[in-house]
Amino acid sequence: MAPTMAEQPTRHGPLELHGLSVEGVNQCVHCGLCLAYCPTFSELGTEMDSPRGRIHMIKSLAAGRIALSDSVVEHLSLCLDCRACETVCPAGVPYGRLIEAAKAEIERQRPGRPLRRLLRRLSLRLLLEHPALLRLAAASLRVYQIVGLQGLVRRSGIARLLPGTLPAWEALLPPIPGASERAPLPPLIPAEGRKRARVALLTGCVQAVVFGAHNRATARILAKNGYEVAVPPEQGCCGALNAHGGDHERAVDMARRAIDVFERAGVDAVVVNTSGCGAHMKNYGLLLANDPAYAERAMRLARSVRDISEFLGREPLRGPLGPVPMTVTYHDPCHVVHGQKIRTEPRKLLAQIPGLKVVELQESDWCCGSAGIYNLTQPEMATRLLHRKVNHILATGAEAVVTANPGCILQIQAGLRAHGSEVPVLHIVEVLDRAYKSEGASTAPSETSPRSIAPAKPALDRAGDVAP
Ligand code: SF4
Ligand code: SF4
């Protein structure tokens, strides 16, 4: 069924939305194979909430046949950008790129009320671009939590009186860790045993202050596996949240900055443990394709980016690993499995841990409703998808959920709590780190995986050498 909004006269010219190419819309052959894999179509059953319907809308928008009406905005905004449709599309439609262009256009034409604009500017620009401010905000939130104010706000229901999406932000606020966990990592962590290569670790923006433990665990397991880990202190946000939020201009600036920083680090690969950031950085080549000063460098850096599971999962882990006797299930984050096409590597890594039993999760690669800040902007659909995910998790009987993205961890943990479940949600690096620390694992890494990457210069030019 075709979209039903009133059509307007066709505008001639290249298929783009305010400078962002949407040429890929023409690749769609309307076969509908993607429909059964789309979470919003599955929940609502309406064509305009399916990939095919949205592609039709984006094409009509770019051709000037329709305007950005309330209805069009609603259907496009309801898309999770989970890219499950991309995985199954036989025609190779680059759906993620199309929906990001559409969301940037929505942001440009319909920026919302002054309060919303102010909050977005504060969160997307001020905080993400100034790590010192972000650390200050984290410290203030920690005080808010430890003096008991958060408990009071939650018990009294005052949070519900806050404007806009603030109540949802408050409900999702994770426990902010202490100062030692929020402190920056040392700029260099030496490899243990025989050195294989030098890599850089993206410590991220929000990740660094909320999930510093994941960064530390990532650095430790890389070192255990023979990698020298550079942590450039001047690194900032990769720009993924800006791109997903429709702030294209700022996303481009942040990508340029990240390229400068990681080039200077002289590394063989840039390792990332947050899936949205990894998928976005792998897209830097396209993002900067029209920038003569950065186009080639962006392609080179993008080729060197590796998700932590992808990077370690290409060969056996260096042992010894101690036992982690528990039963877990694995949730595939959308921007790992669909955005980066990484499906087998996390399971291969978990299979190497003695005592760990992995039970498969039904619809493991369906979005949990987190999707960046989707759970804040579209709480109703996010909650429906979260219930679906939590029900599948509880049906496995697993003692813990393992995943690979902080957004999924917060969302699923909140969903489990709401169902009265205490099942913890862990990042895969925490499980691997636990195995290395477990009684029975020696402190000296063995040399069981002799494949080495010979150092040469310039390091990033050889990024393809470390590809799986
Ligand atoms: S996006 Fe791909 S799978 Fe979906 S209708 Fe178009 S061609 Fe078919
Ligand atoms: S990105 Fe996800 S929610 Fe959006 S159309 Fe594709 S499958 Fe559906």
Coordinates of C-alpha atoms and ligand atoms in Angstrom, one line a residue:
M1 CA 0.0 0.0 0.0
A2 CA 1.5 3.4 -1.0
P3 CA 1.7 6.3 1.4
T4 CA -1.4 8.4 1.4
M5 CA -0.1 11.9 2.0
A6 CA -1.0 14.6 -0.6
E7 CA 1.6 14.8 -3.3
Q8 CA 3.1 18.0 -4.6
P9 CA 4.6 18.9 -8.0
T10 CA 7.9 17.1 -8.8
R11 CA 11.1 19.1 -8.3
H12 CA 13.9 18.2 -10.7
G13 CA 17.5 17.7 -9.6
P14 CA 19.8 15.2 -7.9
L15 CA 18.2 13.0 -5.3
E16 CA 19.3 14.6 -2.1
L17 CA 18.0 16.2 1.1
H18 CA 19.7 19.5 1.8
G19 CA 23.0 18.3 0.4
L20 CA 22.8 14.7 1.8
S21 CA 22.6 12.1 -1.0
V22 CA 19.7 9.7 -1.0
E23 CA 20.5 8.2 -4.3
G24 CA 20.2 4.7 -2.8
V25 CA 16.4 5.0 -2.7
N26 CA 16.3 4.0 -6.4
Q27 CA 17.9 0.6 -5.5
C28 CA 14.7 -0.4 -3.7
V29 CA 12.7 -2.8 -5.9
H30 CA 9.7 -2.9 -3.5
C31 CA 10.0 -6.6 -3.0
G32 CA 9.0 -6.3 0.6
L33 CA 11.4 -9.0 1.9
C34 CA 12.5 -6.5 4.6
L35 CA 9.0 -6.1 6.1
A36 CA 9.1 -9.2 8.3
Y37 CA 12.4 -8.1 9.9
C38 CA 11.3 -4.6 10.7
P39 CA 10.4 -4.2 14.4
T40 CA 8.1 -1.2 13.9
F41 CA 6.2 -2.9 11.0
S42 CA 5.9 -6.0 13.1
E43 CA 4.4 -4.0 15.9
L44 CA 2.1 -1.7 13.9
G45 CA 1.5 -3.6 10.6
T46 CA 1.3 -0.3 8.6
E47 CA 3.2 0.2 5.3
M48 CA 4.4 3.7 6.3
D49 CA 6.1 2.2 9.4
S50 CA 8.0 -0.3 7.2
P51 CA 11.3 0.1 5.4
R52 CA 9.6 0.1 2.0
G53 CA 7.1 2.7 3.0
R54 CA 9.8 4.9 4.5
I55 CA 12.0 4.6 1.5
H56 CA 9.0 5.7 -0.7
M57 CA 8.5 8.7 1.6
I58 CA 12.2 9.7 1.5
K59 CA 12.2 9.4 -2.3
S60 CA 9.1 11.5 -2.6
L61 CA 10.6 14.1 -0.2
A62 CA 13.8 14.3 -2.2
A63 CA 11.9 14.6 -5.5
G64 CA 9.8 17.4 -3.9
R65 CA 6.5 15.5 -4.4
I66 CA 5.6 15.7 -0.8
A67 CA 6.2 18.0 2.1
L68 CA 7.5 17.2 5.5
S69 CA 4.1 17.0 7.1
D70 CA 3.3 16.0 10.6
S71 CA 2.4 12.5 9.4
V72 CA 5.7 12.1 7.4
V73 CA 7.7 13.3 10.4
E74 CA 5.9 10.8 12.7
H75 CA 6.5 7.8 10.5
L76 CA 10.1 8.6 9.8
S77 CA 10.8 9.5 13.4
L78 CA 9.4 6.1 14.5
C79 CA 12.2 4.3 12.6
L80 CA 14.8 2.9 15.0
D81 CA 17.6 3.2 12.5
C82 CA 18.3 -0.4 13.6
R83 CA 19.2 -1.4 10.0
A84 CA 17.7 -4.8 10.3
C85 CA 16.2 -4.1 6.9
E86 CA 19.6 -3.5 5.4
T87 CA 20.8 -6.9 6.5
V88 CA 18.1 -8.8 4.6
C89 CA 17.7 -6.5 1.6
P90 CA 18.7 -8.3 -1.6
A91 CA 19.1 -5.1 -3.5
G92 CA 21.7 -3.6 -1.1
V93 CA 19.6 -0.5 -0.3
P94 CA 21.8 1.6 2.1
Y95 CA 18.9 2.3 4.4
G96 CA 20.9 3.7 7.3
R97 CA 22.3 6.5 5.2
L98 CA 18.8 7.3 3.8
I99 CA 17.2 7.6 7.2
E100 CA 20.0 9.7 8.6
A101 CA 19.6 12.1 5.7
A102 CA 15.9 12.2 6.4
K103 CA 16.3 12.8 10.1
A104 CA 18.8 15.6 9.4
E105 CA 16.2 17.2 7.1
I106 CA 13.6 16.9 9.9
E107 CA 16.0 18.5 12.3
R108 CA 16.6 21.3 9.8
Q109 CA 13.0 22.0 9.0
R110 CA 11.3 21.1 12.2
P111 CA 13.7 21.8 15.1
G112 CA 11.0 21.9 17.7
R113 CA 10.2 24.2 20.6
P114 CA 12.8 26.6 22.2
L115 CA 13.2 24.3 25.3
R116 CA 13.8 21.2 23.1
R117 CA 16.3 23.2 21.0
L118 CA 18.1 24.4 24.1
L119 CA 18.3 20.9 25.6
R120 CA 19.6 19.4 22.4
R121 CA 22.2 22.1 22.1
L122 CA 23.3 21.5 25.7
S123 CA 23.5 17.8 25.3
L124 CA 24.6 17.3 21.8
R125 CA 27.0 20.2 21.5
L126 CA 28.1 21.6 24.8
L127 CA 28.5 18.4 26.8
L128 CA 29.7 16.0 24.1
E129 CA 32.3 18.5 22.8
H130 CA 33.7 19.5 26.2
P131 CA 34.9 16.5 28.2
A132 CA 35.6 18.7 31.3
L133 CA 31.9 19.8 31.3
L134 CA 30.8 16.2 30.8
R135 CA 32.9 15.1 33.8
L136 CA 31.5 18.0 35.9
A137 CA 27.9 16.9 35.0
A138 CA 28.7 13.3 35.9
A139 CA 30.2 14.4 39.2
S140 CA 27.0 16.4 40.0
L141 CA 24.8 13.5 39.0
R142 CA 26.8 11.3 41.3
V143 CA 26.2 13.7 44.2
Y144 CA 22.5 13.7 43.3
Q145 CA 22.5 9.9 43.6
I146 CA 24.6 9.3 46.6
V147 CA 23.0 12.0 48.9
G148 CA 19.6 10.2 48.2
L149 CA 18.0 13.0 46.1
Q150 CA 17.4 10.6 43.3
G151 CA 15.6 8.1 45.5
L152 CA 13.4 11.0 46.8
V153 CA 12.6 12.2 43.3
R154 CA 11.7 8.8 42.2
R155 CA 9.6 7.9 45.3
S156 CA 7.7 11.2 45.3
G157 CA 6.9 11.1 41.6
I158 CA 8.3 14.7 41.2
A159 CA 10.2 13.5 38.1
R160 CA 6.9 13.2 36.2
L161 CA 6.4 17.0 36.5
L162 CA 9.6 17.8 34.7
P163 CA 9.2 19.1 31.2
G164 CA 9.8 17.4 27.8
T165 CA 11.9 14.2 27.9
L166 CA 13.5 14.9 31.3
P167 CA 11.4 12.3 33.1
A168 CA 12.5 9.7 30.7
W169 CA 16.2 10.8 31.1
E170 CA 15.8 10.6 34.8
A171 CA 14.3 7.1 34.7
L172 CA 17.2 5.8 32.6
L173 CA 20.0 7.5 34.5
P174 CA 22.5 4.7 35.4
P175 CA 24.4 4.7 38.7
I176 CA 27.3 7.1 38.0
P177 CA 30.6 5.4 39.1
G178 CA 33.1 6.9 41.5
A179 CA 35.9 9.3 40.5
S180 CA 38.5 6.5 40.1
E181 CA 36.4 4.8 37.4
R182 CA 35.6 8.1 35.7
A183 CA 39.3 9.1 35.6
P184 CA 41.0 9.0 32.2
L185 CA 43.0 5.9 31.3
P186 CA 46.7 6.2 31.1
P187 CA 47.8 7.3 27.6
L188 CA 49.7 4.1 27.0
I189 CA 49.1 0.5 28.2
P190 CA 51.9 -1.8 27.4
A191 CA 51.3 -5.2 25.7
E192 CA 51.8 -8.3 27.9
G193 CA 54.0 -11.0 26.5
R194 CA 55.1 -10.8 22.9
K195 CA 53.8 -7.6 21.3
R196 CA 51.6 -8.2 18.2
A197 CA 50.7 -4.6 17.3
R198 CA 49.8 -1.2 18.6
V199 CA 46.2 -0.2 18.7
A200 CA 44.2 2.9 19.8
L201 CA 41.2 2.7 22.1
L202 CA 38.2 5.0 21.5
T203 CA 37.2 5.8 25.1
G204 CA 34.1 7.8 23.9
C205 CA 32.3 10.7 25.5
V206 CA 29.4 9.4 27.7
Q207 CA 31.1 6.0 27.8
A208 CA 34.2 7.4 29.5
V209 CA 32.3 8.8 32.5
V210 CA 29.5 6.3 32.8
F211 CA 31.1 3.0 31.7
G212 CA 34.7 3.7 32.4
A213 CA 34.9 0.1 33.7
H214 CA 34.2 -1.2 30.1
N215 CA 37.1 0.9 28.8
R216 CA 39.5 -0.4 31.5
A217 CA 38.4 -4.0 30.8
T218 CA 38.8 -3.6 27.1
A219 CA 42.4 -2.2 27.6
R220 CA 43.3 -5.1 29.9
I221 CA 42.1 -7.8 27.5
L222 CA 43.8 -6.2 24.6
A223 CA 47.0 -6.0 26.6
K224 CA 46.6 -9.7 27.6
N225 CA 46.4 -10.5 23.9
G226 CA 49.6 -8.8 23.1
Y227 CA 48.4 -5.4 22.0
E228 CA 50.0 -2.1 23.1
V229 CA 47.0 0.2 23.7
A230 CA 47.3 3.9 23.0
V231 CA 44.6 6.1 24.6
P232 CA 45.0 9.6 23.1
P233 CA 44.0 12.0 25.9
E234 CA 42.9 14.6 23.4
Q235 CA 40.3 12.3 21.8
G236 CA 36.7 13.4 22.1
C237 CA 33.3 12.3 20.9
C238 CA 33.2 10.5 17.5
G239 CA 30.1 12.4 16.4
A240 CA 27.7 9.4 16.2
L241 CA 25.1 10.9 18.5
N242 CA 25.1 14.1 16.5
A243 CA 24.7 12.1 13.2
H244 CA 21.9 10.0 14.6
G245 CA 20.2 13.1 16.0
G246 CA 20.3 14.9 12.7
D247 CA 23.1 17.3 13.5
H248 CA 25.1 16.6 10.3
E249 CA 27.2 19.7 10.4
R250 CA 28.6 19.0 13.8
A251 CA 29.0 15.3 13.1
V252 CA 31.3 16.2 10.2
D253 CA 33.4 18.5 12.4
M254 CA 33.8 15.8 15.1
A255 CA 34.8 13.2 12.5
R256 CA 37.6 15.6 11.2
R257 CA 38.9 16.0 14.8
A258 CA 38.8 12.2 15.4
I259 CA 40.8 11.6 12.2
D260 CA 43.5 14.1 13.3
V261 CA 43.8 12.6 16.7
F262 CA 43.9 8.9 15.7
E263 CA 46.3 9.6 12.8
R264 CA 48.7 11.2 15.2
A265 CA 48.5 8.1 17.4
G266 CA 50.2 6.0 14.7
V267 CA 48.3 2.8 15.3
D268 CA 47.4 -0.4 13.4
A269 CA 43.7 -0.3 14.3
V270 CA 41.3 1.9 16.3
V271 CA 39.4 -0.5 18.6
V272 CA 35.8 0.5 19.7
N273 CA 33.6 -1.1 22.3
T274 CA 30.4 0.9 21.7
S275 CA 28.5 -0.3 18.6
G276 CA 27.0 3.0 17.5
C277 CA 30.4 4.7 17.5
G278 CA 32.1 1.8 15.7
A279 CA 29.4 1.7 12.9
H280 CA 29.6 5.5 12.6
M281 CA 33.4 5.7 12.4
K282 CA 33.4 3.0 9.7
N283 CA 31.3 5.5 7.8
Y284 CA 33.7 8.4 8.0
G285 CA 34.8 7.8 4.3
L286 CA 31.3 8.6 3.1
L287 CA 30.7 11.4 5.6
L288 CA 33.8 13.2 4.3
A289 CA 33.7 12.1 0.7
N290 CA 33.3 15.7 -0.5
D291 CA 36.1 17.2 1.6
P292 CA 39.3 17.3 -0.4
A293 CA 41.5 17.7 2.7
Y294 CA 39.9 14.7 4.5
A295 CA 38.3 12.3 2.0
E296 CA 41.3 10.0 1.6
R297 CA 42.3 10.2 5.3
A298 CA 38.7 9.5 6.3
M299 CA 38.6 6.3 4.2
R300 CA 41.9 5.2 5.6
L301 CA 40.8 5.7 9.2
A302 CA 37.4 4.1 8.6
R303 CA 39.2 1.0 7.3
S304 CA 41.2 0.7 10.5
V305 CA 38.2 0.8 12.9
R306 CA 37.4 -2.5 14.6
D307 CA 34.7 -3.4 17.1
I308 CA 36.4 -5.2 20.0
S309 CA 34.6 -8.5 19.2
E310 CA 35.5 -8.3 15.6
F311 CA 39.2 -7.5 16.5
L312 CA 39.7 -10.2 19.0
G313 CA 37.4 -12.8 17.4
R314 CA 39.5 -13.3 14.3
E315 CA 41.8 -15.7 16.1
P316 CA 42.0 -17.7 19.3
L317 CA 42.4 -15.7 22.5
R318 CA 45.7 -15.9 24.2
G319 CA 45.2 -18.0 27.3
P320 CA 45.0 -19.0 29.9
L321 CA 41.4 -18.1 30.6
G322 CA 39.9 -19.1 34.0
P323 CA 36.5 -20.6 34.4
V324 CA 33.3 -18.4 34.5
P325 CA 30.8 -21.0 35.5
M326 CA 27.4 -19.5 34.5
T327 CA 24.7 -19.7 31.8
V328 CA 24.4 -16.6 29.7
T329 CA 22.5 -15.5 26.6
Y330 CA 23.7 -13.0 24.0
H331 CA 21.8 -10.0 22.7
D332 CA 23.1 -8.7 19.3
P333 CA 23.2 -4.9 19.4
C334 CA 21.8 -3.5 16.1
H335 CA 24.9 -1.5 15.2
V336 CA 27.1 -4.5 15.8
V337 CA 25.0 -7.1 13.9
H338 CA 23.3 -5.0 11.3
G339 CA 25.5 -1.9 11.2
Q340 CA 28.8 -3.8 11.2
K341 CA 27.7 -7.3 10.1
I342 CA 29.4 -8.9 13.2
R343 CA 27.4 -11.9 14.3
T344 CA 29.7 -14.9 14.8
E345 CA 32.7 -13.3 16.5
P346 CA 31.2 -12.5 19.9
R347 CA 29.8 -16.1 20.1
K348 CA 33.3 -17.4 19.2
L349 CA 34.9 -15.4 22.0
L350 CA 32.3 -16.5 24.6
A351 CA 32.8 -20.2 23.5
Q352 CA 36.4 -20.0 24.5
I353 CA 35.7 -19.2 28.2
P354 CA 35.8 -22.4 30.3
G355 CA 32.6 -23.1 32.2
L356 CA 30.5 -20.5 30.4
K357 CA 27.4 -21.9 28.7
V358 CA 25.7 -19.7 26.1
V359 CA 22.0 -20.3 25.3
E360 CA 20.7 -18.7 22.1
L361 CA 18.1 -15.9 22.5
Q362 CA 15.0 -15.8 20.3
E363 CA 15.1 -12.7 18.1
S364 CA 18.6 -12.0 19.5
D365 CA 19.2 -9.5 16.6
W366 CA 15.9 -7.5 17.2
C367 CA 16.3 -4.0 18.6
C368 CA 15.7 -3.7 22.3
G369 CA 14.3 -0.2 21.8
S370 CA 17.3 1.7 23.0
A371 CA 18.5 2.9 19.6
G372 CA 20.6 5.9 20.6
I373 CA 18.1 8.2 22.3
Y374 CA 15.0 6.5 20.8
N375 CA 13.9 5.3 24.2
L376 CA 13.6 8.9 25.2
T377 CA 12.1 10.4 22.1
Q378 CA 9.7 7.4 21.3
P379 CA 9.0 5.9 24.7
E380 CA 5.9 4.0 23.7
M381 CA 7.4 2.0 20.9
A382 CA 10.7 1.6 22.8
T383 CA 8.7 0.1 25.7
R384 CA 6.8 -2.4 23.4
L385 CA 10.1 -3.6 22.0
L386 CA 11.7 -3.8 25.4
H387 CA 8.9 -6.0 26.7
R388 CA 9.3 -8.3 23.8
K389 CA 13.1 -8.5 24.4
V390 CA 12.8 -9.1 28.1
N391 CA 10.2 -11.9 27.6
H392 CA 12.6 -13.7 25.3
I393 CA 15.4 -13.3 27.8
L394 CA 13.4 -14.6 30.7
A395 CA 12.4 -17.6 28.6
T396 CA 16.1 -18.6 28.3
G397 CA 16.5 -19.0 32.0
A398 CA 20.0 -17.4 31.6
E399 CA 21.8 -16.1 34.7
A400 CA 23.1 -13.1 32.8
V401 CA 22.7 -11.3 29.5
V402 CA 25.8 -10.5 27.5
T403 CA 25.8 -7.8 24.9
A404 CA 28.2 -5.3 23.4
N405 CA 26.8 -1.8 23.7
P406 CA 26.1 0.5 26.6
G407 CA 22.7 1.7 25.3
C408 CA 21.5 -1.8 25.2
I409 CA 22.8 -2.5 28.6
L410 CA 20.9 0.4 30.2
Q411 CA 17.7 -0.4 28.3
I412 CA 17.6 -4.1 28.9
Q413 CA 18.6 -3.7 32.6
A414 CA 15.8 -1.2 33.1
G415 CA 13.4 -3.6 31.3
L416 CA 14.5 -6.6 33.5
R417 CA 14.1 -4.5 36.6
A418 CA 10.6 -3.5 35.6
H419 CA 9.8 -7.2 35.3
G420 CA 11.1 -7.8 38.8
S421 CA 14.2 -9.6 37.5
E422 CA 17.7 -9.3 39.0
V423 CA 19.4 -10.8 35.9
P424 CA 22.5 -8.7 35.3
V425 CA 23.4 -7.3 31.8
L426 CA 27.1 -7.4 31.1
H427 CA 29.3 -6.1 28.3
I428 CA 31.2 -8.9 26.6
V429 CA 34.5 -7.3 27.7
E430 CA 33.5 -7.6 31.3
V431 CA 33.0 -11.4 30.8
L432 CA 36.3 -11.8 29.1
D433 CA 38.0 -9.7 31.7
R434 CA 36.4 -11.9 34.4
A435 CA 37.8 -15.0 32.7
Y436 CA 41.3 -13.5 32.7
K437 CA 41.0 -12.6 36.4
S438 CA 39.4 -15.9 37.4
E439 CA 41.1 -18.2 39.7
G440 CA 42.9 -20.7 37.5
A441 CA 44.0 -18.2 35.0
S442 CA 47.7 -17.4 35.3
T443 CA 48.9 -13.8 35.3
A444 CA 51.4 -14.4 32.5
P445 CA 49.7 -14.7 29.1
S446 CA 50.7 -17.7 27.1
E447 CA 52.0 -17.6 23.5
T448 CA 49.5 -20.0 22.1
S449 CA 48.5 -17.7 19.2
P450 CA 51.7 -17.0 17.4
R451 CA 50.3 -14.9 14.5
S452 CA 51.9 -11.6 14.6
I453 CA 51.5 -8.2 12.8
A454 CA 54.9 -6.8 11.9
P455 CA 55.1 -3.1 12.7
A456 CA 55.8 -0.8 9.8
K457 CA 55.1 2.9 8.9
P458 CA 52.8 4.7 8.5
A459 CA 50.7 2.5 10.7
L460 CA 47.3 3.5 9.6
D461 CA 48.1 2.8 5.9
R462 CA 48.4 -0.8 6.8
A463 CA 45.1 -1.0 8.5
G464 CA 43.9 -3.6 6.1
D465 CA 46.6 -5.9 7.5
V466 CA 44.8 -6.3 10.7
A467 CA 41.4 -6.9 9.1
P468 CA 39.9 -10.3 9.8
Ligands
SF4_1 S1 14.5 -2.2 1.0 FE1 15.3 -4.0 -0.1 S2 14.1 -5.7 0.9 FE2 13.0 -3.8 1.4 S3 11.5 -3.6 -0.3 FE3 13.3 -2.4 -0.9 S4 14.5 -3.8 -2.2 FE4 13.0 -5.1 -1.0
SF4_2 S1 15.9 0.7 10.4 FE1 14.8 -0.9 11.6 S2 12.9 0.2 12.2 FE2 13.8 1.4 10.5 S3 12.8 0.6 8.7 FE3 14.7 -0.6 8.9 S4 14.1 -2.4 10.1 FE4 12.4 -0.9 10.4

